[in-house]
Coordinates of C-alpha atoms in Angstrom, one line a residue:
Chain V
M66 CA 216.6 316.3 59.5
E67 CA 219.3 318.4 61.0
V68 CA 222.3 316.4 62.2
L69 CA 224.0 317.4 65.4
T70 CA 227.7 317.4 65.6
R71 CA 229.5 315.3 68.2
E72 CA 230.2 318.4 70.2
Q73 CA 226.7 319.8 70.0
H74 CA 225.4 316.4 71.1
A75 CA 227.8 316.2 74.0
V76 CA 226.7 319.7 75.2
L77 CA 223.0 319.0 74.7
S78 CA 223.1 315.6 76.5
S79 CA 225.1 317.0 79.4
Q80 CA 222.6 319.9 79.7
A81 CA 219.7 317.4 79.5
L82 CA 221.4 315.4 82.3
E83 CA 221.7 318.5 84.5
L84 CA 218.0 319.3 84.0
L85 CA 217.1 316.0 85.6
P86 CA 216.4 315.9 89.4
E87 CA 219.2 314.6 91.6
H88 CA 217.5 311.3 92.4
L89 CA 216.7 310.5 88.9
R90 CA 220.3 311.3 87.9
Q91 CA 221.4 308.6 90.4
D92 CA 218.7 306.1 89.3
P93 CA 220.3 303.2 87.6
A94 CA 217.3 302.9 85.2
M95 CA 217.8 306.4 84.0
S96 CA 221.5 305.8 83.7
Q97 CA 220.7 302.8 81.6
F98 CA 218.3 304.9 79.5
L99 CA 220.8 307.6 78.9
E100 CA 223.4 305.0 78.1
A101 CA 221.0 303.6 75.5
V102 CA 220.4 307.0 74.0
N103 CA 224.1 307.6 73.9
A104 CA 224.7 304.2 72.3
T105 CA 222.1 304.9 69.6
Y106 CA 223.7 308.2 68.9
R107 CA 227.2 306.7 68.7
N108 CA 225.9 304.2 66.2
Y109 CA 224.4 306.9 64.2
E110 CA 227.6 308.9 64.4
N111 CA 229.6 305.9 63.2
E112 CA 227.3 305.5 60.2
L113 CA 227.7 309.1 59.5
K114 CA 231.5 308.7 59.6
I115 CA 231.3 305.7 57.2
A116 CA 229.1 307.8 54.9
E117 CA 231.6 310.6 55.0
V118 CA 234.4 308.3 53.9
K119 CA 232.3 307.0 51.1
N120 CA 231.4 310.5 50.0
A121 CA 235.1 311.3 49.9
E122 CA 235.6 308.3 47.7
K123 CA 232.9 309.4 45.5
Q124 CA 234.4 312.8 45.3
A125 CA 237.7 311.3 44.4
V126 CA 236.1 309.2 41.6
L127 CA 234.3 312.3 40.4
L128 CA 237.4 314.3 40.5
H129 CA 239.3 311.6 38.6
Q130 CA 236.6 311.4 36.0
N131 CA 236.6 315.2 35.6
Q132 CA 240.3 315.0 35.1
L133 CA 240.0 312.3 32.4
L134 CA 237.3 314.4 30.8
Q135 CA 239.5 317.4 30.8
E136 CA 242.4 315.4 29.3
T137 CA 240.1 314.0 26.6
A138 CA 238.8 317.5 25.9
D139 CA 242.4 318.8 25.7
R140 CA 243.4 316.0 23.4
F141 CA 240.3 316.6 21.3
K142 CA 241.1 320.3 21.1
L143 CA 244.7 319.4 20.1
A144 CA 243.4 317.0 17.5
A145 CA 240.9 319.5 16.3
K146 CA 243.6 322.1 16.0
A147 CA 246.0 319.7 14.3
W148 CA 243.4 318.5 11.9
K149 CA 241.8 321.9 11.6
V150 CA 238.4 320.6 12.7
G151 CA 235.8 323.2 13.4
I152 CA 232.8 322.5 15.6
W153 CA 229.4 324.0 15.2
E154 CA 226.0 323.7 16.6
W155 CA 222.6 324.6 15.3
N156 CA 219.7 325.3 17.5
A157 CA 216.5 324.2 15.8
S158 CA 214.1 326.4 17.7
T159 CA 216.0 329.6 17.3
G160 CA 217.8 328.8 14.1
D161 CA 221.0 330.1 15.7
I162 CA 224.3 328.7 14.6
T163 CA 227.2 328.7 17.0
W164 CA 230.7 328.3 15.8
D165 CA 233.9 327.6 17.6
D166 CA 237.1 329.5 16.6
F167 CA 238.2 327.0 14.1
M168 CA 235.1 327.4 12.1
Y169 CA 235.9 331.1 11.6
E170 CA 239.5 330.1 10.7
I171 CA 238.4 327.5 8.2
C172 CA 236.1 329.9 6.5
G173 CA 238.7 332.7 6.6
I174 CA 236.5 335.1 8.6
K175 CA 238.5 337.7 10.5
D176 CA 235.7 339.9 11.8
K177 CA 233.6 337.5 13.8
L178 CA 231.2 340.2 15.1
E179 CA 230.5 341.6 11.7
Y180 CA 229.9 338.1 10.4
D181 CA 227.7 337.0 13.2
R182 CA 225.4 340.0 12.7
D183 CA 223.5 338.1 9.9
K184 CA 222.4 334.6 10.8
M185 CA 222.3 333.6 7.1
N186 CA 225.8 334.7 6.4
W187 CA 227.1 331.0 6.4
Y188 CA 224.8 330.3 3.5
K189 CA 226.6 332.9 1.4
L190 CA 229.9 331.1 1.7
F191 CA 228.8 328.2 -0.4
L192 CA 229.9 328.0 -4.0
E193 CA 226.7 328.6 -6.0
D194 CA 227.0 325.3 -7.9
D195 CA 226.9 323.4 -4.6
V196 CA 223.9 325.1 -3.1
P197 CA 221.3 322.7 -4.6
M198 CA 223.2 319.7 -3.3
I199 CA 223.5 321.2 0.2
T200 CA 219.9 322.2 0.3
K201 CA 219.0 318.6 -0.7
A202 CA 221.1 317.1 2.1
I203 CA 219.5 319.4 4.6
N204 CA 216.0 318.7 3.4
E205 CA 216.6 315.0 3.7
L206 CA 217.3 315.5 7.4
S207 CA 213.6 316.2 8.1
D208 CA 212.9 312.6 7.3
H209 CA 214.0 310.9 10.5
K210 CA 217.6 310.7 9.3
N211 CA 219.8 311.6 12.2
N212 CA 223.2 312.0 10.6
L213 CA 224.3 314.5 8.0
E214 CA 227.4 313.9 6.0
V215 CA 228.0 316.3 3.2
E216 CA 230.9 317.7 1.1
F217 CA 230.8 321.0 -0.6
R218 CA 232.9 324.0 -1.6
I219 CA 233.1 327.4 -0.1
V220 CA 234.8 330.6 -1.1
R221 CA 237.2 331.2 1.7
Q222 CA 236.7 334.9 2.7
S223 CA 240.3 335.7 3.6
D224 CA 241.8 334.9 0.2
K225 CA 238.7 334.2 -2.0
K226 CA 240.0 330.7 -2.7
I227 CA 237.7 327.8 -3.3
R228 CA 238.0 325.2 -0.5
H229 CA 236.5 321.8 -0.1
L230 CA 234.8 321.3 3.2
Q231 CA 233.3 318.1 4.7
I232 CA 230.7 318.2 7.4
V233 CA 229.6 315.3 9.6
A234 CA 226.8 316.1 12.1
L235 CA 224.4 314.4 14.4
I236 CA 220.9 315.6 15.1
T237 CA 219.1 315.4 18.5
R238 CA 215.4 315.0 18.4
S239 CA 212.6 315.5 21.0
A240 CA 210.5 312.6 22.1
E241 CA 208.1 313.6 19.4
G242 CA 210.8 313.3 16.8
L243 CA 211.3 317.0 16.2
P244 CA 214.8 318.2 15.7
L245 CA 216.1 320.0 18.7
R246 CA 219.8 320.7 17.8
M247 CA 222.5 319.5 15.5
V248 CA 226.1 319.3 16.5
G249 CA 228.7 318.8 13.8
V250 CA 232.3 318.9 12.9
C251 CA 233.7 320.6 9.8
M252 CA 236.9 319.8 8.1
D253 CA 238.8 321.5 5.3
I254 CA 239.7 318.6 2.9
T255 CA 241.0 320.7 0.0
T256 CA 244.5 319.2 0.2
E257 CA 243.1 315.7 0.2
R258 CA 240.8 316.4 -2.7
D259 CA 243.6 318.1 -4.7
T260 CA 245.9 315.1 -4.1
E261 CA 243.1 312.8 -5.1
R262 CA 242.4 314.7 -8.2
E263 CA 246.1 314.7 -9.0
H264 CA 246.2 311.0 -8.6
T265 CA 243.2 310.4 -10.7
S266 CA 244.5 312.5 -13.6
L267 CA 247.9 310.9 -13.2
M268 CA 246.2 307.5 -13.3
K269 CA 244.2 308.5 -16.4
E270 CA 247.4 309.7 -18.1
L271 CA 249.1 306.4 -17.3
I272 CA 246.2 304.3 -18.5
D273 CA 246.1 306.4 -21.7
K274 CA 249.8 306.0 -22.2
N275 CA 249.6 302.3 -21.6
R276 CA 246.7 302.0 -24.1
D277 CA 248.8 304.1 -26.6
L278 CA 251.7 301.8 -26.1
E279 CA 249.6 298.7 -26.6
S280 CA 248.1 300.0 -29.8
F281 CA 251.6 301.2 -30.8
A282 CA 252.9 297.6 -30.4
F283 CA 250.0 296.2 -32.5
V284 CA 250.5 298.8 -35.2
V285 CA 254.2 298.3 -35.3
S286 CA 254.0 294.5 -35.3
H287 CA 251.4 294.7 -38.1
K288 CA 253.8 297.0 -40.1
L289 CA 256.7 294.6 -39.6
R290 CA 254.5 291.6 -40.4
A291 CA 253.6 293.2 -43.7
H292 CA 257.3 293.2 -44.7
S293 CA 258.0 289.6 -43.5
A294 CA 254.8 288.4 -45.1
K295 CA 255.8 289.9 -48.4
M296 CA 259.3 288.4 -48.3
M297 CA 257.7 285.0 -47.5
G298 CA 255.3 285.5 -50.4
I299 CA 258.2 286.3 -52.7
A300 CA 260.1 283.3 -51.6
N301 CA 257.0 281.1 -52.1
V302 CA 256.7 282.2 -55.7
M303 CA 260.4 281.9 -56.3
Q304 CA 260.7 278.3 -55.1
H305 CA 257.5 277.1 -56.8
E306 CA 258.3 274.4 -59.3
Q307 CA 256.3 276.3 -61.9
A308 CA 258.2 279.5 -61.6
E309 CA 260.2 280.3 -64.8
A310 CA 263.7 281.6 -64.7
E311 CA 262.7 285.1 -65.6
L312 CA 260.1 285.3 -62.8
K313 CA 262.6 283.9 -60.4
Q314 CA 265.1 286.6 -61.3
H315 CA 262.4 289.2 -60.9
M316 CA 261.5 287.8 -57.5
V317 CA 265.1 288.1 -56.4
E318 CA 265.0 291.8 -57.2
E319 CA 261.7 292.1 -55.4
L320 CA 263.1 290.3 -52.4
L321 CA 266.0 292.7 -52.2
K322 CA 263.8 295.7 -52.6
E323 CA 261.5 294.4 -49.8
A324 CA 264.4 293.7 -47.5
S325 CA 265.6 297.3 -47.9
F326 CA 262.1 298.6 -47.2
F327 CA 262.0 296.4 -44.1
D328 CA 265.3 297.9 -43.1
Q329 CA 264.1 301.4 -43.7
S330 CA 261.0 300.7 -41.6
L331 CA 263.1 299.6 -38.7
R332 CA 265.3 302.7 -39.0
E333 CA 262.2 304.9 -39.0
L334 CA 260.8 303.0 -36.1
T335 CA 264.0 303.6 -34.1
E336 CA 263.8 307.2 -34.8
L337 CA 260.1 307.3 -33.9
I338 CA 260.8 305.6 -30.6
T339 CA 263.7 308.0 -29.9
I340 CA 261.3 311.0 -30.4
K341 CA 258.5 309.4 -28.4
R342 CA 260.9 308.8 -25.5
N343 CA 261.2 312.6 -25.3
T344 CA 264.4 313.9 -26.8
Q345 CA 267.2 315.3 -24.6
E346 CA 267.3 318.3 -26.8
A347 CA 267.1 321.5 -24.8
K348 CA 264.2 323.9 -25.3
K349 CA 265.0 327.4 -26.4
L350 CA 263.3 330.4 -28.0
V351 CA 262.6 329.2 -31.6
L352 CA 262.1 331.9 -34.2
F353 CA 259.3 330.9 -36.5
K354 CA 260.6 333.0 -39.4
K355 CA 264.1 331.4 -39.3
T356 CA 262.7 327.9 -39.0
V357 CA 260.2 328.4 -41.9
Q358 CA 263.0 329.7 -44.1
E359 CA 265.0 326.6 -43.4
V360 CA 262.1 324.4 -44.2
L361 CA 261.3 326.2 -47.4
E362 CA 264.9 325.8 -48.4
A363 CA 264.9 322.1 -47.8
L364 CA 261.7 321.8 -49.9
Q365 CA 263.0 324.1 -52.6
E366 CA 262.8 321.5 -55.4
E367 CA 259.3 320.3 -54.6
I368 CA 258.0 323.8 -54.2
A369 CA 259.4 324.7 -57.6
Q370 CA 257.9 321.6 -59.2
S371 CA 254.5 322.2 -57.8
G372 CA 254.5 325.9 -58.7
A373 CA 253.2 326.7 -55.2
S374 CA 253.2 330.1 -53.7
I375 CA 254.0 330.1 -50.0
D376 CA 253.6 333.1 -47.8
Y377 CA 254.2 333.5 -44.1
N378 CA 253.6 336.1 -41.4
F379 CA 254.7 335.8 -37.8
D380 CA 254.1 339.3 -36.6
A381 CA 251.5 338.3 -34.0
A382 CA 253.8 335.7 -32.4
E383 CA 257.4 335.6 -33.5
R384 CA 258.7 332.9 -31.4
V385 CA 257.9 330.0 -29.1
Y386 CA 259.8 328.3 -26.3
A387 CA 260.3 324.7 -27.7
T388 CA 262.8 322.3 -29.1
E389 CA 264.0 323.6 -32.5
S390 CA 263.9 320.2 -34.2
A391 CA 260.3 319.7 -33.3
I392 CA 259.2 323.0 -34.7
Y393 CA 261.3 322.3 -37.8
N394 CA 259.8 318.8 -38.3
M395 CA 256.2 320.1 -37.7
L396 CA 256.6 322.7 -40.4
L397 CA 258.4 320.4 -42.8
S398 CA 255.7 317.7 -42.5
L399 CA 252.8 320.1 -42.8
V400 CA 254.2 322.0 -45.7
S401 CA 255.3 318.9 -47.6
N402 CA 251.8 317.4 -47.0
S403 CA 250.4 320.6 -48.6
L404 CA 252.6 320.2 -51.6
K405 CA 251.8 316.5 -51.8
F406 CA 248.1 316.8 -51.5
R407 CA 247.6 319.8 -53.7
S408 CA 244.6 320.1 -56.0
E409 CA 245.1 319.5 -59.7
S410 CA 242.6 322.2 -60.5
R411 CA 244.2 325.3 -59.1
P412 CA 247.7 326.6 -58.2
L413 CA 248.7 325.8 -54.7
V414 CA 248.7 328.6 -52.1
V415 CA 250.1 327.8 -48.6
S416 CA 249.9 330.4 -45.8
I417 CA 251.8 329.9 -42.6
N418 CA 251.1 332.3 -39.7
S419 CA 251.1 332.5 -35.9
F420 CA 249.0 334.1 -33.2
T421 CA 248.6 334.0 -29.5
D422 CA 246.1 334.4 -26.7
N423 CA 248.9 334.5 -24.1
K424 CA 248.0 331.0 -22.9
Y425 CA 248.9 329.4 -26.2
I426 CA 251.1 330.3 -29.1
S427 CA 249.5 328.9 -32.2
L428 CA 251.1 328.0 -35.5
Q429 CA 248.9 327.6 -38.5
V430 CA 249.5 326.0 -41.9
K431 CA 246.7 326.6 -44.4
D432 CA 246.4 325.4 -48.0
N433 CA 243.9 325.3 -50.8
G434 CA 244.6 321.7 -51.7
M435 CA 242.5 318.5 -52.0
G436 CA 241.2 318.7 -48.4
I437 CA 240.7 315.9 -46.0
D438 CA 237.5 314.2 -45.0
V439 CA 238.0 315.1 -41.3
E440 CA 234.6 313.9 -40.3
R441 CA 235.2 310.5 -41.8
Y442 CA 238.7 309.8 -40.6
G443 CA 238.8 311.8 -37.3
D444 CA 241.7 310.9 -35.1
K445 CA 242.9 308.2 -37.5
L446 CA 244.5 311.1 -39.4
F447 CA 247.2 311.1 -36.9
G448 CA 247.5 307.4 -36.5
L449 CA 250.8 305.7 -37.2
Y450 CA 251.2 304.1 -40.7
R451 CA 247.8 305.5 -41.6
R452 CA 247.4 306.5 -45.2
F453 CA 244.4 308.1 -46.8
H454 CA 245.1 308.2 -50.5
S455 CA 245.6 305.3 -52.8
H456 CA 247.3 307.3 -55.6
I457 CA 249.7 309.3 -53.5
D458 CA 252.7 307.6 -52.0
G459 CA 253.2 308.0 -48.3
K460 CA 254.5 306.1 -45.3
G461 CA 251.8 307.2 -42.9
I462 CA 254.3 308.6 -40.4
G463 CA 254.4 312.4 -41.0
L464 CA 251.2 313.5 -39.2
H465 CA 251.7 310.9 -36.4
L466 CA 255.1 312.3 -35.7
V467 CA 253.8 315.9 -35.8
K468 CA 251.1 315.0 -33.2
T469 CA 253.7 313.1 -31.1
Q470 CA 256.0 316.1 -31.0
V471 CA 253.2 318.6 -30.3
E472 CA 252.1 316.5 -27.4
I473 CA 255.6 316.2 -26.0
L474 CA 255.7 320.0 -25.9
G475 CA 252.4 320.0 -24.0
G476 CA 250.4 321.2 -27.0
K477 CA 247.5 320.2 -29.1
I478 CA 247.0 319.8 -32.9
A479 CA 243.7 320.4 -34.7
V480 CA 242.7 320.1 -38.3
E481 CA 239.9 321.8 -40.2
S482 CA 239.2 321.0 -43.8
A483 CA 236.7 321.4 -46.6
L484 CA 237.1 318.8 -49.4
E485 CA 238.5 320.2 -52.6
R486 CA 238.7 323.6 -51.0
E487 CA 241.2 324.0 -48.1
T488 CA 242.9 322.5 -45.1
T489 CA 244.1 324.2 -42.0
F490 CA 246.3 322.6 -39.4
T491 CA 246.6 324.5 -36.1
I492 CA 249.2 323.7 -33.5
N493 CA 248.7 325.2 -30.1
L494 CA 251.8 325.3 -27.9
P495 CA 251.9 326.5 -24.3
A496 CA 253.1 330.1 -24.1
I497 CA 256.0 329.9 -21.7
N498 CA 257.6 333.3 -20.9
K499 CA 261.4 332.9 -21.0
Chain F
M201 CA 240.2 281.9 -70.4
T202 CA 238.2 278.7 -70.5
M203 CA 235.7 278.0 -67.8
S204 CA 236.1 274.7 -66.0
S205 CA 234.2 273.3 -63.1
N206 CA 237.1 273.4 -60.6
L207 CA 238.4 276.7 -61.8
Y208 CA 237.1 279.8 -60.1
N209 CA 236.6 283.5 -60.5
I210 CA 238.9 285.2 -58.0
M211 CA 239.0 288.8 -56.8
L212 CA 242.0 290.3 -55.0
V213 CA 241.6 293.5 -53.0
D214 CA 244.8 294.9 -51.6
D215 CA 246.3 298.4 -51.9
D216 CA 249.7 296.8 -52.2
R217 CA 250.3 296.0 -55.8
A218 CA 253.2 293.7 -55.0
F219 CA 250.9 291.5 -52.9
N220 CA 248.4 291.3 -55.7
F221 CA 251.1 290.3 -58.1
L222 CA 252.4 287.5 -55.8
N223 CA 248.9 286.2 -55.1
E224 CA 248.1 286.1 -58.8
K225 CA 251.2 284.0 -59.4
I226 CA 250.4 281.5 -56.6
I227 CA 246.8 281.2 -57.7
G228 CA 247.9 280.7 -61.2
F229 CA 250.4 278.0 -60.2
E230 CA 247.8 276.2 -58.2
K231 CA 245.3 276.2 -61.1
F232 CA 242.8 277.7 -58.8
A233 CA 241.3 280.3 -61.0
S234 CA 240.0 280.8 -64.5
N235 CA 240.0 284.5 -64.0
I236 CA 241.6 286.9 -61.5
S237 CA 240.7 290.5 -61.1
S238 CA 242.9 292.6 -58.8
F239 CA 242.0 295.9 -57.2
V240 CA 244.2 298.3 -55.2
E241 CA 241.1 300.4 -54.3
A242 CA 238.3 298.8 -52.4
S243 CA 235.7 301.2 -53.7
K244 CA 236.6 300.2 -57.3
A245 CA 236.2 296.6 -56.4
L246 CA 232.7 297.3 -55.0
D247 CA 231.8 299.2 -58.2
F248 CA 232.9 296.1 -60.2
L249 CA 230.8 293.8 -58.1
R250 CA 227.7 296.0 -58.2
E251 CA 227.9 296.2 -62.0
A252 CA 228.5 292.5 -62.4
A253 CA 225.6 291.6 -60.1
L254 CA 223.2 293.7 -62.1
S255 CA 224.4 293.0 -65.7
N256 CA 226.5 289.9 -65.7
P257 CA 226.2 287.7 -62.6
E258 CA 228.3 284.9 -64.0
T259 CA 231.4 287.2 -64.0
L260 CA 231.0 287.6 -60.2
P261 CA 233.9 286.1 -58.3
D262 CA 233.5 282.9 -56.4
Y263 CA 236.2 284.0 -53.9
I264 CA 237.3 287.5 -52.7
F265 CA 240.6 287.8 -50.9
L266 CA 240.3 291.1 -48.9
D267 CA 243.0 293.1 -47.2
I268 CA 242.0 295.0 -44.1
N269 CA 244.4 297.9 -43.8
M270 CA 243.9 300.1 -46.8
P271 CA 243.8 303.8 -47.3
E272 CA 240.5 305.5 -48.2
M273 CA 238.2 302.5 -47.9
D274 CA 239.5 299.8 -45.6
G275 CA 238.4 296.1 -45.5
W276 CA 235.7 296.7 -42.9
E277 CA 234.1 299.5 -44.7
F278 CA 234.2 297.3 -47.8
M279 CA 232.4 294.6 -46.0
D280 CA 229.7 297.0 -44.7
K281 CA 229.0 298.1 -48.2
F282 CA 229.4 294.6 -49.7
K283 CA 226.5 293.4 -47.5
A284 CA 224.2 295.9 -49.2
L285 CA 225.1 294.8 -52.7
P286 CA 222.5 293.3 -55.0
Q287 CA 221.6 289.7 -53.8
P288 CA 223.5 287.8 -56.6
A289 CA 226.8 289.2 -55.4
V290 CA 226.2 288.6 -51.7
D291 CA 225.0 285.0 -52.4
K292 CA 227.8 284.0 -54.7
C293 CA 231.0 285.6 -53.4
K294 CA 232.8 284.0 -50.5
V295 CA 235.0 286.5 -48.7
F296 CA 238.3 285.6 -47.1
I297 CA 240.2 288.2 -45.1
L298 CA 243.8 288.1 -46.2
T299 CA 245.9 290.4 -44.0
S300 CA 249.3 290.7 -42.4
S301 CA 247.5 291.5 -39.2
L302 CA 247.7 289.0 -36.4
N303 CA 245.6 291.0 -34.1
P304 CA 243.0 288.8 -32.4
I305 CA 240.5 291.7 -32.5
D306 CA 240.6 291.6 -36.3
I307 CA 239.9 287.8 -36.3
E308 CA 236.9 288.3 -34.0
K309 CA 235.7 291.2 -36.0
S310 CA 235.8 289.2 -39.2
K311 CA 233.7 286.5 -37.6
T312 CA 230.9 289.1 -37.1
Y313 CA 230.3 289.2 -40.9
R314 CA 228.2 286.3 -42.1
E315 CA 229.6 286.8 -45.6
V316 CA 233.2 286.3 -44.4
K317 CA 234.1 282.7 -44.6
G318 CA 237.6 282.8 -43.2
F319 CA 240.6 284.7 -42.0
A320 CA 244.0 284.0 -43.5
S321 CA 247.4 285.5 -42.7
K322 CA 249.5 286.8 -45.6
P323 CA 251.1 285.5 -47.7
L324 CA 248.7 283.5 -49.7
T325 CA 250.3 280.0 -49.9
T326 CA 249.7 276.7 -51.7
E327 CA 248.5 275.3 -48.4
I328 CA 245.9 278.0 -47.9
I329 CA 244.6 277.5 -51.4
S330 CA 244.4 273.7 -51.1
F331 CA 242.6 274.1 -47.8
I332 CA 240.0 276.5 -49.3
K333 CA 239.6 274.1 -52.3
T334 CA 238.8 271.2 -50.2
E335 CA 236.7 273.0 -47.6
K336 CA 233.1 272.4 -48.2
G337 CA 231.5 273.1 -44.8
N338 CA 230.3 276.3 -43.5
Q339 CA 232.7 276.6 -40.7
F340 CA 234.8 279.7 -40.3
I341 CA 238.3 279.0 -41.3
I342 CA 241.3 280.5 -39.5
L343 CA 244.6 280.1 -41.2
T344 CA 247.3 282.1 -39.4

C-alpha cells in the first residue's frame, strides 16, 4: 500500500471536502465523519512517525555494528600483517583457489598474474618429501572432518629457501555433507621451528654433556677408589699379626709407591679437567709439518728403540686453524700409541698425512702394528682409564684426551683397524678459513 | 699343600698384580686356602677352569674373587663365558666380585648372574673372609 504524505493527505481531503454539496458540508454528521477519517489518519500518521524513529534507531545500530565490524576487520588485517598470516579460499565446485596478498608474499611470488595462470601452481611449491603427508591430510578431509591443520615445507619462490608453513582451515559443507568451500589461514612458522630445533639440539647437547659428566664422575671415583683400596690393603697386610718384618718393610715401600701413583693420578686428573674446561689458549694456524717434527723430536728415543720408520706428507692440507697444544698432543698420543702397540713380527711403519674436502681438514695417522678389535671395543677405545692390553703398560688416558681435544675443536675422530695388520686414526677438524 | 676340610681352593682374577699379592697374603694369614691361583688375564683364568673341569675337577677353585675393570676381557665378559663352562666348574665355583667400584649399577649387574654369590669392595679383608667362611645360605652378600 502506498502511503500518502501529510501534505498529500491534506490536499486530497480538502479537495474531497470541496467535492461535497454545500448542505452536506454543513451537515454535522458529515463533519463528524470527516473528523473520524481525519482522526484515523492522524493515528496512522503517528504510528508512522514512531516507526520512522525506530527505523533510525535500527539504522544507528546497524551503522554501529558496521563500524565495529570494520574495526575488527582492520585489527584482523593489522594482526594478519604483523603475524604474516595469509588467507586463502578454495571453491569445491570450481576447484579455484583464491589468495590474499599475504599468501603471495609468504610464498615469495612476485608475478601474481603469471602464477595464477595455472590452478595447480600451488601444488608445485611443496617440498617433494612433504607431498605424501599433505595429500594424506587433504584426503582425510573427505571423511566428514571439517577442520584441516597441517604443517609442511615449501620452497619460497623469491629466494628458493625452504620455509615451514602451517595451515589451519575450516570446511563448509552442503546439507548433503558435500564440501562447498574451505577457508583457511596460512602462517610462515620457519623462525619458530628453527628456534625449536635449536632448543632441541641445545637440550640434547646439555643432556649428553650431563651424562658425560656423570660417567666421568663415576670413572674418576673408581680410579681414585682403586688407589685408596690398594693403600688400605697394604695397611691391612702390614698390621696383620702374622706379617713378618721383611714383608712389613716391603709393604712400606709399596705404600709409598702407591701414594705417589695416587698423587700422579690426581695431577693427571687436574690436567684433564683443565683441558676439558676448554683451554684459554688462542687458536692460530698450526702447521702440521712443524708440529710433527716437534713430536718426532720428543719421541726420538722411543723411535730409535723401536726401529720404526715414520714418514709424513702434508701437501694436501698444510695447516689447520686450531690450538697448537691440541694438535701437538693428538700427534704425540697417536704416534706413541703406534710405537707402543707395534707388531713383533714386522718393522713398524707409521705414515702421517693430511687431506681436505674444504669442509674438514683431516689428519691421519696410520701404522702397521698389532691393530685394535674396533668391533669389540667400539667407543670404549676412547673411554677414560680404559686399557686394552694386559701386557703393555698404559694409563688409559691418551686416546680419551685426544678425543676430548678433537671435540673441543668441533671435530670428530674415527678409527679403522685390522688385527695384526694396520690401524688408522682419522681426525676431522672443521676447515675454518683464516 | 695339604688338603683340609676347612681350607679351600681359591682363584684370584685381577689385572693388578699388586692386588693379587695383597689378597694372597691376607688369605694366607687367615688360613682360608690350601691353594691360591692368581691370574692377571681373565681369559687365562677361563682356560684354567675349562681344563680343570674336564681333566681334574678336584683342582677347581671353591671360590673365585673376580675384578670387573680389566683390559681385554673384563669381569662381565668372564662371567658370560664362565656360565658356559663344563658343568663341574659352574657347580663348584662360587664367584665373588671384588672390585674398587662402588657403582650401584655394578652391584645390580652382579646380581643378575646366578653364579655370582656376592659383591665385595676392595681390599679383601679379614672381615670379608670370615664373613664368607661362615656364610652358608644362598643369599647374595654385599660387603662394601
